[in-house]
CSV table of C-alpha atoms and ligand atoms in Angstrom, one decimal:
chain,number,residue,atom,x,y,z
J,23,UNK,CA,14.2,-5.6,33.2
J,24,UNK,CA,14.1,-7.9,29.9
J,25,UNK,CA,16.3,-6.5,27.3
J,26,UNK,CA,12.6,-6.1,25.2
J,27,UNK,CA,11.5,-4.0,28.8
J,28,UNK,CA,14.5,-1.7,28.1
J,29,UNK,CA,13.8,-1.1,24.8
J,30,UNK,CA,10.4,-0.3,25.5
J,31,UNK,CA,10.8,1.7,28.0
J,32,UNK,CA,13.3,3.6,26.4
J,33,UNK,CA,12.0,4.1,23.1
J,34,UNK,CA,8.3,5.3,24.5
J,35,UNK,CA,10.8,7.9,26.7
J,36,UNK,CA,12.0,9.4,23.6
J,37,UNK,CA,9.5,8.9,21.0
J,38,UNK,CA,6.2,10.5,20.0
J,39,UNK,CA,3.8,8.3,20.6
J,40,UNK,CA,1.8,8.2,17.5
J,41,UNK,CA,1.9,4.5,17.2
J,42,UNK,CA,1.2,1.4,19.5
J,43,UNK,CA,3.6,-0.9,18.7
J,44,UNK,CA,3.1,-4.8,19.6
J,45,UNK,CA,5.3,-5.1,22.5
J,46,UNK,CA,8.6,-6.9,20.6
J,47,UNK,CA,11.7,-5.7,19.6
J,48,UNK,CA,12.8,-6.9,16.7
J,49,UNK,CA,16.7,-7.8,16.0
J,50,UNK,CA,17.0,-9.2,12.6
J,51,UNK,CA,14.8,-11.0,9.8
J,52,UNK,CA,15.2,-13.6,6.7
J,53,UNK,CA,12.2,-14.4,4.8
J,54,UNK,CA,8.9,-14.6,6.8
J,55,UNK,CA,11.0,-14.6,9.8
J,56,UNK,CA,11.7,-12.3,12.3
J,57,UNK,CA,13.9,-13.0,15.5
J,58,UNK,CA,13.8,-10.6,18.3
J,59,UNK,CA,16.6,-9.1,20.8
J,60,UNK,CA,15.8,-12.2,23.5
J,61,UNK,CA,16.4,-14.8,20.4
J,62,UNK,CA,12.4,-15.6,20.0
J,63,UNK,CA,11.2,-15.7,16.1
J,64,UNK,CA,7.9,-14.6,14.8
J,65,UNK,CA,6.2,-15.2,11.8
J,66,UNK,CA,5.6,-12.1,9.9
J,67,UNK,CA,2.3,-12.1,9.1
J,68,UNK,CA,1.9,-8.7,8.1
J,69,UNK,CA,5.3,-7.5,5.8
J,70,UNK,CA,5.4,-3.8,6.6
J,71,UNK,CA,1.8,-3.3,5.4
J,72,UNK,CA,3.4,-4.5,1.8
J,73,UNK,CA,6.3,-3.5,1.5
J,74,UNK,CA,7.8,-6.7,2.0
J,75,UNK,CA,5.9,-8.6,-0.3
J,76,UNK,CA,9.5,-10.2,-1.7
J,77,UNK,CA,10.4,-11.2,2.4
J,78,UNK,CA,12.8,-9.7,4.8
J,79,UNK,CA,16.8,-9.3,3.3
J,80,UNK,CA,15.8,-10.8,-0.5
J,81,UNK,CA,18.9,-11.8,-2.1
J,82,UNK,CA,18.0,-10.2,-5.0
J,83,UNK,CA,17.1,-6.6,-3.7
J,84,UNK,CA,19.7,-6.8,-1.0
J,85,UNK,CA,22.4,-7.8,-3.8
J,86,UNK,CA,21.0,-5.2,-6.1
J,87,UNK,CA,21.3,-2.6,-3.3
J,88,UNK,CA,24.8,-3.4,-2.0
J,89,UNK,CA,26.2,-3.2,-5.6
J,90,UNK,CA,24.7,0.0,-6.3
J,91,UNK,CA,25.9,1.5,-2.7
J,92,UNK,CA,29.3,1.1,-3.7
J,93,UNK,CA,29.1,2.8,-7.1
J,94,UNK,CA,26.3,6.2,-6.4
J,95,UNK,CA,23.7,6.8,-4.4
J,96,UNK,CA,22.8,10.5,-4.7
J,97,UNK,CA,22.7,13.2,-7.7
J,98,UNK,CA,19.6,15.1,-7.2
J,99,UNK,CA,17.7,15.5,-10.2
J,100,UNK,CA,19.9,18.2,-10.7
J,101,UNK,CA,21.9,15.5,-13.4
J,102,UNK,CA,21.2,13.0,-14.7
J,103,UNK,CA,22.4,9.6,-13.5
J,104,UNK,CA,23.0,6.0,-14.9
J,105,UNK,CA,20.0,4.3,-13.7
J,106,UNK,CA,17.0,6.8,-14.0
J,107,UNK,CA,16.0,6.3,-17.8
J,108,UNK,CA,16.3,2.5,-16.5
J,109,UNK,CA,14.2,3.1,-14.4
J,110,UNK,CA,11.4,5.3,-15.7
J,111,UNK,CA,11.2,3.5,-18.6
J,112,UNK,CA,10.8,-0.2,-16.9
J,113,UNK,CA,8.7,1.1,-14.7
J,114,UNK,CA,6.3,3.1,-17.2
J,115,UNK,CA,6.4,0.0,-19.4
J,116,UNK,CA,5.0,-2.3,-16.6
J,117,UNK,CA,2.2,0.2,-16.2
J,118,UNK,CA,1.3,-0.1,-19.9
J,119,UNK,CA,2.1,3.5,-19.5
J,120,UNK,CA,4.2,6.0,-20.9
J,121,UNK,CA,5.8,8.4,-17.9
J,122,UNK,CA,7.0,8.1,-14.5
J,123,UNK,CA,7.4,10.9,-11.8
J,124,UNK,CA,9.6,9.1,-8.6
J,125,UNK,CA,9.0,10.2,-4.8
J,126,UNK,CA,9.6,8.5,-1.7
J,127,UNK,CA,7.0,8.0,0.2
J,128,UNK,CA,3.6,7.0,-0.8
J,129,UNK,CA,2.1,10.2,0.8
J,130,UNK,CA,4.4,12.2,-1.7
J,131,UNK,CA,3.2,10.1,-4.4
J,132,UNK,CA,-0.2,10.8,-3.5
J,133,UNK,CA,0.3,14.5,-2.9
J,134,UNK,CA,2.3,14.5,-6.3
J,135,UNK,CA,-0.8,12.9,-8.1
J,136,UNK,CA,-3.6,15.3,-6.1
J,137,UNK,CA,-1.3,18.5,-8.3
J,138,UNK,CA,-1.0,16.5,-11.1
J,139,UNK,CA,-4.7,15.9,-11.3
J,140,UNK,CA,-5.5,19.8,-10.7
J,141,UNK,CA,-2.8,21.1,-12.9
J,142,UNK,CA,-3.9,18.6,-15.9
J,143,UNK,CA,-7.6,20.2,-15.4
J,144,UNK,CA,-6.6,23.6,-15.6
J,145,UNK,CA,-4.2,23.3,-18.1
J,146,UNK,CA,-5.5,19.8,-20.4
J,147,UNK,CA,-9.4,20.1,-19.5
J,148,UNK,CA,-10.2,24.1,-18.9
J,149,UNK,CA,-11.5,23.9,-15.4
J,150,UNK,CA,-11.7,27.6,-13.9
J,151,UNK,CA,-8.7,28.8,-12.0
J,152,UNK,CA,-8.7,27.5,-8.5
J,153,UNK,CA,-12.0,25.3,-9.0
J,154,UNK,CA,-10.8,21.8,-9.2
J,155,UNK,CA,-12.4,19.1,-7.5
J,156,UNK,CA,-11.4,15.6,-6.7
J,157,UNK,CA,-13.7,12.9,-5.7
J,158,UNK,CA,-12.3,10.4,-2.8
J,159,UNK,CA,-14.1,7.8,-1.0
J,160,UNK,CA,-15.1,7.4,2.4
J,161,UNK,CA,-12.6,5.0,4.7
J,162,UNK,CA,-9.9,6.3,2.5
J,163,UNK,CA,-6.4,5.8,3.4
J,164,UNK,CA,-3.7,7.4,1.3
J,165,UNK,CA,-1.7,9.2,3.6
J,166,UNK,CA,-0.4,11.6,6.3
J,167,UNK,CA,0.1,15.1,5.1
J,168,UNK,CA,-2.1,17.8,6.0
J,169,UNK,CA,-3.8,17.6,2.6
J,170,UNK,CA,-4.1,14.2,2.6
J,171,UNK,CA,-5.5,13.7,6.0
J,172,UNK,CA,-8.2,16.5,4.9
J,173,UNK,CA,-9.9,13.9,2.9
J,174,UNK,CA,-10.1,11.3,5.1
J,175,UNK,CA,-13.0,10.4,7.3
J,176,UNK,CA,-11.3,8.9,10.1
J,177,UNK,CA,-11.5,11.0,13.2
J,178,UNK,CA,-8.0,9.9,14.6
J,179,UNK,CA,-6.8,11.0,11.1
J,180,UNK,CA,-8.0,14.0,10.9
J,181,UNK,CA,-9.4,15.8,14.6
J,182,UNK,CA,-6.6,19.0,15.6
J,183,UNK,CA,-4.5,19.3,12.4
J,184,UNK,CA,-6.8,21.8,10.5
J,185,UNK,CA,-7.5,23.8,8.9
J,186,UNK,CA,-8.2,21.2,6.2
J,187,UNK,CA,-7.8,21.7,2.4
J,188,UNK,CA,-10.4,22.6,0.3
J,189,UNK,CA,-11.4,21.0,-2.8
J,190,UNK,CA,-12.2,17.0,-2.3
J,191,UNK,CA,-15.6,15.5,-2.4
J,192,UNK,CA,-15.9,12.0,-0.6
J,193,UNK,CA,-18.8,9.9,-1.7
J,194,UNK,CA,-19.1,6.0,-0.1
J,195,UNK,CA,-17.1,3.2,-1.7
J,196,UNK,CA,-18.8,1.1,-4.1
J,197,UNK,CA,-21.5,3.1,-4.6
J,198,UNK,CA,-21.4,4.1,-8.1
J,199,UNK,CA,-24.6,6.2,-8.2
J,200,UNK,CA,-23.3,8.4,-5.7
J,201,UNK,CA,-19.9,8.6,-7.7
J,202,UNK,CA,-22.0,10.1,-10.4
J,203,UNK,CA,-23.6,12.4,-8.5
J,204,UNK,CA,-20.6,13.8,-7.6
J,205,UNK,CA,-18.9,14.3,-10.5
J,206,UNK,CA,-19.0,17.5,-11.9
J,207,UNK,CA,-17.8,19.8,-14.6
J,208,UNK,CA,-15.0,21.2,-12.3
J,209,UNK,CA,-14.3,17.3,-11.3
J,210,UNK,CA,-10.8,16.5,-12.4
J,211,UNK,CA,-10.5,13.0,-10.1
J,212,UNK,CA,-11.6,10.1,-9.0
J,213,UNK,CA,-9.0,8.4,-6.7
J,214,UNK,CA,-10.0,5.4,-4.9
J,215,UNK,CA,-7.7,2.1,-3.6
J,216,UNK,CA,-8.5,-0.4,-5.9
J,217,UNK,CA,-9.6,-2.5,-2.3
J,218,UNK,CA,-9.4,-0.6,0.6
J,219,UNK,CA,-6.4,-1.7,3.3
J,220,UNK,CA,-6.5,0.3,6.1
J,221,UNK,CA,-10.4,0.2,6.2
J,222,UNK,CA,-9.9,-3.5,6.8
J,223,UNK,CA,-9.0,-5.5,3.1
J,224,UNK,CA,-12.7,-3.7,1.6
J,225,UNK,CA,-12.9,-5.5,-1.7
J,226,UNK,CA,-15.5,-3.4,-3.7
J,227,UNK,CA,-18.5,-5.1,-5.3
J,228,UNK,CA,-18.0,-6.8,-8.5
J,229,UNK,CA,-18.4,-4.1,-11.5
J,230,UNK,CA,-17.4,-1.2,-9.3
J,231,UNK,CA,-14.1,-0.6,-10.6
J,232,UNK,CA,-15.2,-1.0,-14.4
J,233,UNK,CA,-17.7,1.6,-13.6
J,234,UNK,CA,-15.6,4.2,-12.4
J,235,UNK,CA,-13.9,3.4,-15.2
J,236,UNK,CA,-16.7,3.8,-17.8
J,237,UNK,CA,-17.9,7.1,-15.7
J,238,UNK,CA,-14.5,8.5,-15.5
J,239,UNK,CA,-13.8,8.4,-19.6
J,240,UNK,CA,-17.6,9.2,-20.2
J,241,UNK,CA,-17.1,12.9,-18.5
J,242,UNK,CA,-13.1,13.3,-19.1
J,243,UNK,CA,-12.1,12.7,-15.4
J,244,UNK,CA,-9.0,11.4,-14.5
J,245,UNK,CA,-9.3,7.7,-12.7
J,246,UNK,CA,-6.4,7.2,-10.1
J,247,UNK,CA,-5.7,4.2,-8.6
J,248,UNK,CA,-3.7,4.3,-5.3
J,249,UNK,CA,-2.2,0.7,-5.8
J,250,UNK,CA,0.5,1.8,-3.1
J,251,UNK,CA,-0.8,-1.4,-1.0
J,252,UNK,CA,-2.6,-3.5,-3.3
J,253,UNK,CA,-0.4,-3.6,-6.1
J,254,UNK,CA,3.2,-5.2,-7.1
J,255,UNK,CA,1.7,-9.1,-6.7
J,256,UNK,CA,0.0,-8.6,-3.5
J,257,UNK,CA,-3.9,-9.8,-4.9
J,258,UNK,CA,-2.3,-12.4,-7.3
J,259,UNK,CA,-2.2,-9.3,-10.2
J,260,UNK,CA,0.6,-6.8,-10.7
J,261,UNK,CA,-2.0,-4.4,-10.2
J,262,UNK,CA,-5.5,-4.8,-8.0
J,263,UNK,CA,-7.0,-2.6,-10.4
J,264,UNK,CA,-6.7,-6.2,-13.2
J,265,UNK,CA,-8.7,-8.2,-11.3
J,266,UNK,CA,-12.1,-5.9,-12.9
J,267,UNK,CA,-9.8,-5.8,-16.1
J,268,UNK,CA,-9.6,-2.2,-15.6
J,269,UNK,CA,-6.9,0.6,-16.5
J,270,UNK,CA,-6.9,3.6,-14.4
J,271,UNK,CA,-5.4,6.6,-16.0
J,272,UNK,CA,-2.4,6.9,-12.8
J,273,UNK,CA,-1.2,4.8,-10.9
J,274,UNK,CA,0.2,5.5,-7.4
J,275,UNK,CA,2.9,2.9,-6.7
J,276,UNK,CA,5.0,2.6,-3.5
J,277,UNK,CA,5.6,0.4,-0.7
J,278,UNK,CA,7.1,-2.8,-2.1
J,279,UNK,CA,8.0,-0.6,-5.2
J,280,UNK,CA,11.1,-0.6,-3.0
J,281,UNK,CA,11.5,-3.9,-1.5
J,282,UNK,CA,11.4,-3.0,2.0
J,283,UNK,CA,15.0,-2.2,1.7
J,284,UNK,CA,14.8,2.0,0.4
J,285,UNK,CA,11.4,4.0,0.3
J,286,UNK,CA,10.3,4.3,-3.0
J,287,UNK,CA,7.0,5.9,-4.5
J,288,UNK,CA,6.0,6.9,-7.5
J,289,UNK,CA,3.4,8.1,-10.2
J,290,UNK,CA,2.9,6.3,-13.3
J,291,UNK,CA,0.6,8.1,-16.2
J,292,UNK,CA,0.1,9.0,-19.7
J,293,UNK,CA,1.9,11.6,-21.8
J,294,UNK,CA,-0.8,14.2,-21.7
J,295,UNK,CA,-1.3,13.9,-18.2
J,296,UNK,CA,2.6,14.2,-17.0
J,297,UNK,CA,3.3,15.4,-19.9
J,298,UNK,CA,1.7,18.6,-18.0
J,299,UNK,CA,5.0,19.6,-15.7
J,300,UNK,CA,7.7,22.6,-16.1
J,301,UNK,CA,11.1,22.7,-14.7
J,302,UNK,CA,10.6,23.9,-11.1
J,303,UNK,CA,6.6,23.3,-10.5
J,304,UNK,CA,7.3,20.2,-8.7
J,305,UNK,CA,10.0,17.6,-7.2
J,306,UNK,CA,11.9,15.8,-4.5
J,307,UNK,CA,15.7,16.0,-3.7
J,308,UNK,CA,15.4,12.2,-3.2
J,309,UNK,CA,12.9,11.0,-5.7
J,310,UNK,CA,14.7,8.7,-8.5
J,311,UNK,CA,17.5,8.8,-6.6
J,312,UNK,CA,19.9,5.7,-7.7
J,313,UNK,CA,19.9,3.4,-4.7
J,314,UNK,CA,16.0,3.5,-5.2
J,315,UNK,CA,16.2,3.3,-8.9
J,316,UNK,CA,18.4,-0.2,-8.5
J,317,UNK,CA,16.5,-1.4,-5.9
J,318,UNK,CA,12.8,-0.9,-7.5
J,319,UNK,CA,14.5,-1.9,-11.1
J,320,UNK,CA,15.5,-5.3,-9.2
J,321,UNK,CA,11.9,-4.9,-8.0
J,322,UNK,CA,10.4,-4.7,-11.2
J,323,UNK,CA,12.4,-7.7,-12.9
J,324,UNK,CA,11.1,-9.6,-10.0
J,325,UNK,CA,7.6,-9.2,-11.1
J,326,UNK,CA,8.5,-9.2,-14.4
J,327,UNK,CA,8.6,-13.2,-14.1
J,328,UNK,CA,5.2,-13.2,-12.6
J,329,UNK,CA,6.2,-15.9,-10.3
J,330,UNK,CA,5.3,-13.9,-7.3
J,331,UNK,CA,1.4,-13.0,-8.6
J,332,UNK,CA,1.0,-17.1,-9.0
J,333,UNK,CA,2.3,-17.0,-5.4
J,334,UNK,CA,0.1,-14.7,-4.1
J,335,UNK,CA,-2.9,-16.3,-6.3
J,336,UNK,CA,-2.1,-20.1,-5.2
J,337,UNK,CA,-1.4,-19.3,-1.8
J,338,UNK,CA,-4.2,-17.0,-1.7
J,339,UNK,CA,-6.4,-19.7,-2.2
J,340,UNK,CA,-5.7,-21.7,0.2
J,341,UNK,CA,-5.7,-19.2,2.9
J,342,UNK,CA,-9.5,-17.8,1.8
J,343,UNK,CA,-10.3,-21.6,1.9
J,344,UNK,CA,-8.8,-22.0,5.5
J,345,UNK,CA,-9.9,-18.7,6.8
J,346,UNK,CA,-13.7,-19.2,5.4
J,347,UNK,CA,-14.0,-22.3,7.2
J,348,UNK,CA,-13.7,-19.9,10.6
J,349,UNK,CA,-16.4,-18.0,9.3
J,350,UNK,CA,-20.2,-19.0,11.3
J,351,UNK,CA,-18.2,-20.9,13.6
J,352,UNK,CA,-18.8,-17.9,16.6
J,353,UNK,CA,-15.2,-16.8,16.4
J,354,UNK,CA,-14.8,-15.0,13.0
J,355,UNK,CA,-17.8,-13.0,11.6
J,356,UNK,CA,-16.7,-12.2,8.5
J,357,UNK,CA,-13.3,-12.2,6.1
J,358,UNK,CA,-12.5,-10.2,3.2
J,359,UNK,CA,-10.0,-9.8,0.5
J,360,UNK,CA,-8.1,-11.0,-2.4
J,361,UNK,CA,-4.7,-13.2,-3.0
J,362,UNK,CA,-2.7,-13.0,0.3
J,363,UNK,CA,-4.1,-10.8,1.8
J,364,UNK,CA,-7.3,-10.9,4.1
J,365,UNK,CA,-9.2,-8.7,6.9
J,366,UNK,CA,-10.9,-10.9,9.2
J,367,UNK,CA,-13.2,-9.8,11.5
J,368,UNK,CA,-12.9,-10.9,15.1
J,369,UNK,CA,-16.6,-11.0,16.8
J,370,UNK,CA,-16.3,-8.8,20.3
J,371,UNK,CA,-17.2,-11.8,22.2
J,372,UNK,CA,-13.5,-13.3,21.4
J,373,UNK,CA,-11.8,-10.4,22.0
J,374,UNK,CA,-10.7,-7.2,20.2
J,375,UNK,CA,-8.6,-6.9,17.1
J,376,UNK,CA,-5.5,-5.8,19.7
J,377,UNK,CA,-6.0,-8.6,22.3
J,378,UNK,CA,-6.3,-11.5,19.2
J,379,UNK,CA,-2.6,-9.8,18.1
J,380,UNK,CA,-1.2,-10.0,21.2
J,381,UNK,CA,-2.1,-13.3,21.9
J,382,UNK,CA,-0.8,-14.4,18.1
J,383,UNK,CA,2.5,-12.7,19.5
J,384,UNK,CA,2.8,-14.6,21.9
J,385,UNK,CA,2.9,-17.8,20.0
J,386,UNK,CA,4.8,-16.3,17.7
J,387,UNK,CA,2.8,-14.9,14.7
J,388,UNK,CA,2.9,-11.3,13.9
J,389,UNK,CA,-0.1,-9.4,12.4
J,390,UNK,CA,-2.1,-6.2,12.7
J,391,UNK,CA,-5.1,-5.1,14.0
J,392,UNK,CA,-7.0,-2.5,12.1
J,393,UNK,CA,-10.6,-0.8,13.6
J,394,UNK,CA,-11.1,-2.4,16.7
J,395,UNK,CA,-12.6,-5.5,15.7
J,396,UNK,CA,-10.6,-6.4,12.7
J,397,UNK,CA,-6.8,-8.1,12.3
J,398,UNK,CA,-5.0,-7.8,8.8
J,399,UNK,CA,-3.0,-11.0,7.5
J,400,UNK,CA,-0.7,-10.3,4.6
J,401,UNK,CA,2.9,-12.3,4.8
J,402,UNK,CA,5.6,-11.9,2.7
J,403,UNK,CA,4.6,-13.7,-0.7
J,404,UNK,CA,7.7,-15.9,-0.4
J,405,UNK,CA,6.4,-17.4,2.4
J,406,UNK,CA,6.1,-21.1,2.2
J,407,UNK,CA,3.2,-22.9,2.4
J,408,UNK,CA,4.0,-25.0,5.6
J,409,UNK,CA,4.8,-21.9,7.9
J,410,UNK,CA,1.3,-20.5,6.1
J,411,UNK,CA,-0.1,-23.4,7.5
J,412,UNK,CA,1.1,-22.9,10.9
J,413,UNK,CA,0.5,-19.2,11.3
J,414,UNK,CA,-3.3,-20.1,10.4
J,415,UNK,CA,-3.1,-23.2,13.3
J,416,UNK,CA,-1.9,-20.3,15.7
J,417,UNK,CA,-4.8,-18.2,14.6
J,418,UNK,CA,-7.1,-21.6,15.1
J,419,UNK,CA,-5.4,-21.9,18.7
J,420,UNK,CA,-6.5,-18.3,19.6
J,421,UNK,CA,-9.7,-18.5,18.4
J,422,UNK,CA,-10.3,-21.4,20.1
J,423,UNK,CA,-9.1,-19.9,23.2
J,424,UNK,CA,-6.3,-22.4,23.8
E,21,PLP,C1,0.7,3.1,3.0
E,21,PLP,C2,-0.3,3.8,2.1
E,21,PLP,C3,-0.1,5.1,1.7
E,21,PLP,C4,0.9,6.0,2.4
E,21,PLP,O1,2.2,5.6,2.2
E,21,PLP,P1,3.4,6.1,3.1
E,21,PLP,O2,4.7,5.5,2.5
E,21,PLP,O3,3.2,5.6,4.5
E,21,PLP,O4,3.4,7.6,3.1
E,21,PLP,C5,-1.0,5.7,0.8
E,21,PLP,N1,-2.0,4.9,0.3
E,21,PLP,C6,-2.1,3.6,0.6
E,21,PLP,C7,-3.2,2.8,-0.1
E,21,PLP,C8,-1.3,3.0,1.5
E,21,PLP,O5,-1.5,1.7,1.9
């Protein structure tokens, strides 16, 4: 047995097996680059869904880390600590908002934003006790917990974990007459991605965005975007969510919030709406902890210099022009999204989503499928250009059935 058997083998002995991994077994990573425990190196093609948009072991976040390891790492929001009004504030100010609530995970974030959203109705809008509804869109993903997973429409999402909780409304993405049918009184919500990842890069039609935005203010309805994948540079914008010119009233931030290196999550509002929390309604013994604090406050000087959005935007170009040229040519059928990032669409003929990854693997490009037919790219925005280049000529080679 290969050393990458071994591993296999003995990680689907002890694992559940709620994911299907590509079959490598990674050792270490730099950049794009990953090299695996036999010494082969992939391309990463698909930077932990986002979260390493800055590249594998950044100088930056890695130097940022290290130095804050050795001072704290852990208070609890018990105390205060050094780095936390930092933080907040930096953070908030990116936003062009004014308060912060950290988390972890980006599940937590959106779970934290789903009570923010019912609280500030009950408390901010005078919805009746135990009436507040939220309006989601179908082909949602923003999560894993039991509340979260109640709202999605995915089968494999949702089928034995109920019973499901109550209160959500999902109406299909980019319709806005159906949006405005389903807004209520008792409608405290709107939460949508900004373009839909996990359903496969879904870039809403132009206007969409601004009208949820128009709706939302028109009937006092809180708009949330869940930027945990498309924001922090990934389009070519800080936020997706820009790209319509459009402020939601939340953001939910996490993934590359952290660099790859800590999880971080968190969600980003206005006065009024935070502004809506007690001591003891909500919290997380991690959340805002200091390690994350240094590491998303390294995170958000990065951005700060927008070099990384021009990134994403120039490079971003060049791979819709590349990957559009695939388009009508039997192979491809269709490709989607915005900066660097893209959804391509296989056509069944050529194989599914799965097989195209595995074949990518094996000449040493990394990506993800996503709905049978449909494989994700979205590298690292540090990658350079050339190895851009020859990820898309492996693509071109599997396509073409080389
Ligand atoms: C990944 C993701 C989440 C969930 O984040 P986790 O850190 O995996 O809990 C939520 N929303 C969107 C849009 C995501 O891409």
């Amino acid at each position: 047995m290969s050393a990458t058997e071994r591993a296999i083998a003995s990680a689907e002995a002890h694992s559940a097996h709620n994911y299907h991994p590509l079959p490598v077994v990674v050792a270490s990573a730099d950049g794009s680059w990953m090299t695996d425990v036999e010494g082969r190196r992939y391309l990463d093609m698909l930077a932990g869904y986002s979260a390493l948009n800055f590249g594998h072991g950044n100088r930056r976040l890695i130097d940022a880390a290290k130095a804050q390891l050795e001072r704290v790492t852990l208070t609890s929001r018990a105390f205060f600590h050094d780095r936390f009004a930092e933080f907040c504030t930096q953070l908030a100010e990116m936003c062009g908002m004014e308060m912060v609530l950290p988390m972890n995970t980006g599940a937590e974030a959106v779970e934290t934003a789903v009570k923010t959203a019912r609280k500030w109705g009950y408390k901010v809008k005078g919805v009746p006790p135990g009436q507040a509804k939220i309006v989601v869109a179908a082909n949602n993903f923003h999560g894993r917990t039991t509340t979260i997973i109640s709202f999605s429409t995915d089968p494999e999402a949702r089928a034995d974990f109920g019973p499901y909780t109550p209160g959500f409304e999902i109406v299909p993405y980019g319709d806005l007459t159906a949006l405005e049918h389903a807004v209520s009184a008792n409608t405290v919500a709107v939460m949508l991605e900004p373009i839909q990842g996990e359903a496969g890069v879904l870039v809403p039609p132009p206007g969409y965005l601004a009208g949820v935005r128009e709706l939302t203010r028109e009937r006092n309805v809180l708009f949330i975007a869940d930027e945990i994948q498309s924001g922090l540079g990934r389009t070519g914008r800080t936020f997706a969510c820009e790209h319509e010119g459009v402020v939601p009233d939340m953001y939910i931030l996490g993934k590359a919030l952290g660099g790859g290196v800590v999880p971080v999550s968190a969600v980003v509002s206005s006065d009024e709406v935070l502004g809506v929390y007690r001591p003891g309604e909500h919290g997380s013994t991690f959340g805002g902890n200091p390690l994350a604090c240094a590491v998303a406050l390294e995170v958000i000087a990065m951005l700060r210099s927008g070099e990384f959005q021009q990134r994403a935007t120039e490079l971003g170009e060049h791979l819709h022009h590349e990957l559009g040229l695939l388009v009508g040519g039997g192979a491809v059928e269709a490709v989607r999204g915005r900066g660097l990032w893209a959804g391509v669409d296989i056509a069944p003929s050529h194989g599914t989503g799965r097989e195209i990854s595995e074949k990518l693997m094996d000449r040493g490009v990394l990506v993800k499928d996503t709905h049978g037919s449909t494989i994700r790219i979205a590298p690292p925005l540090v990658i350079s250009k050339e190895d851009l280049d020859w990820g898309l000529d492996q693509l071109r080679g599997v396509l073409a059935g080389e």
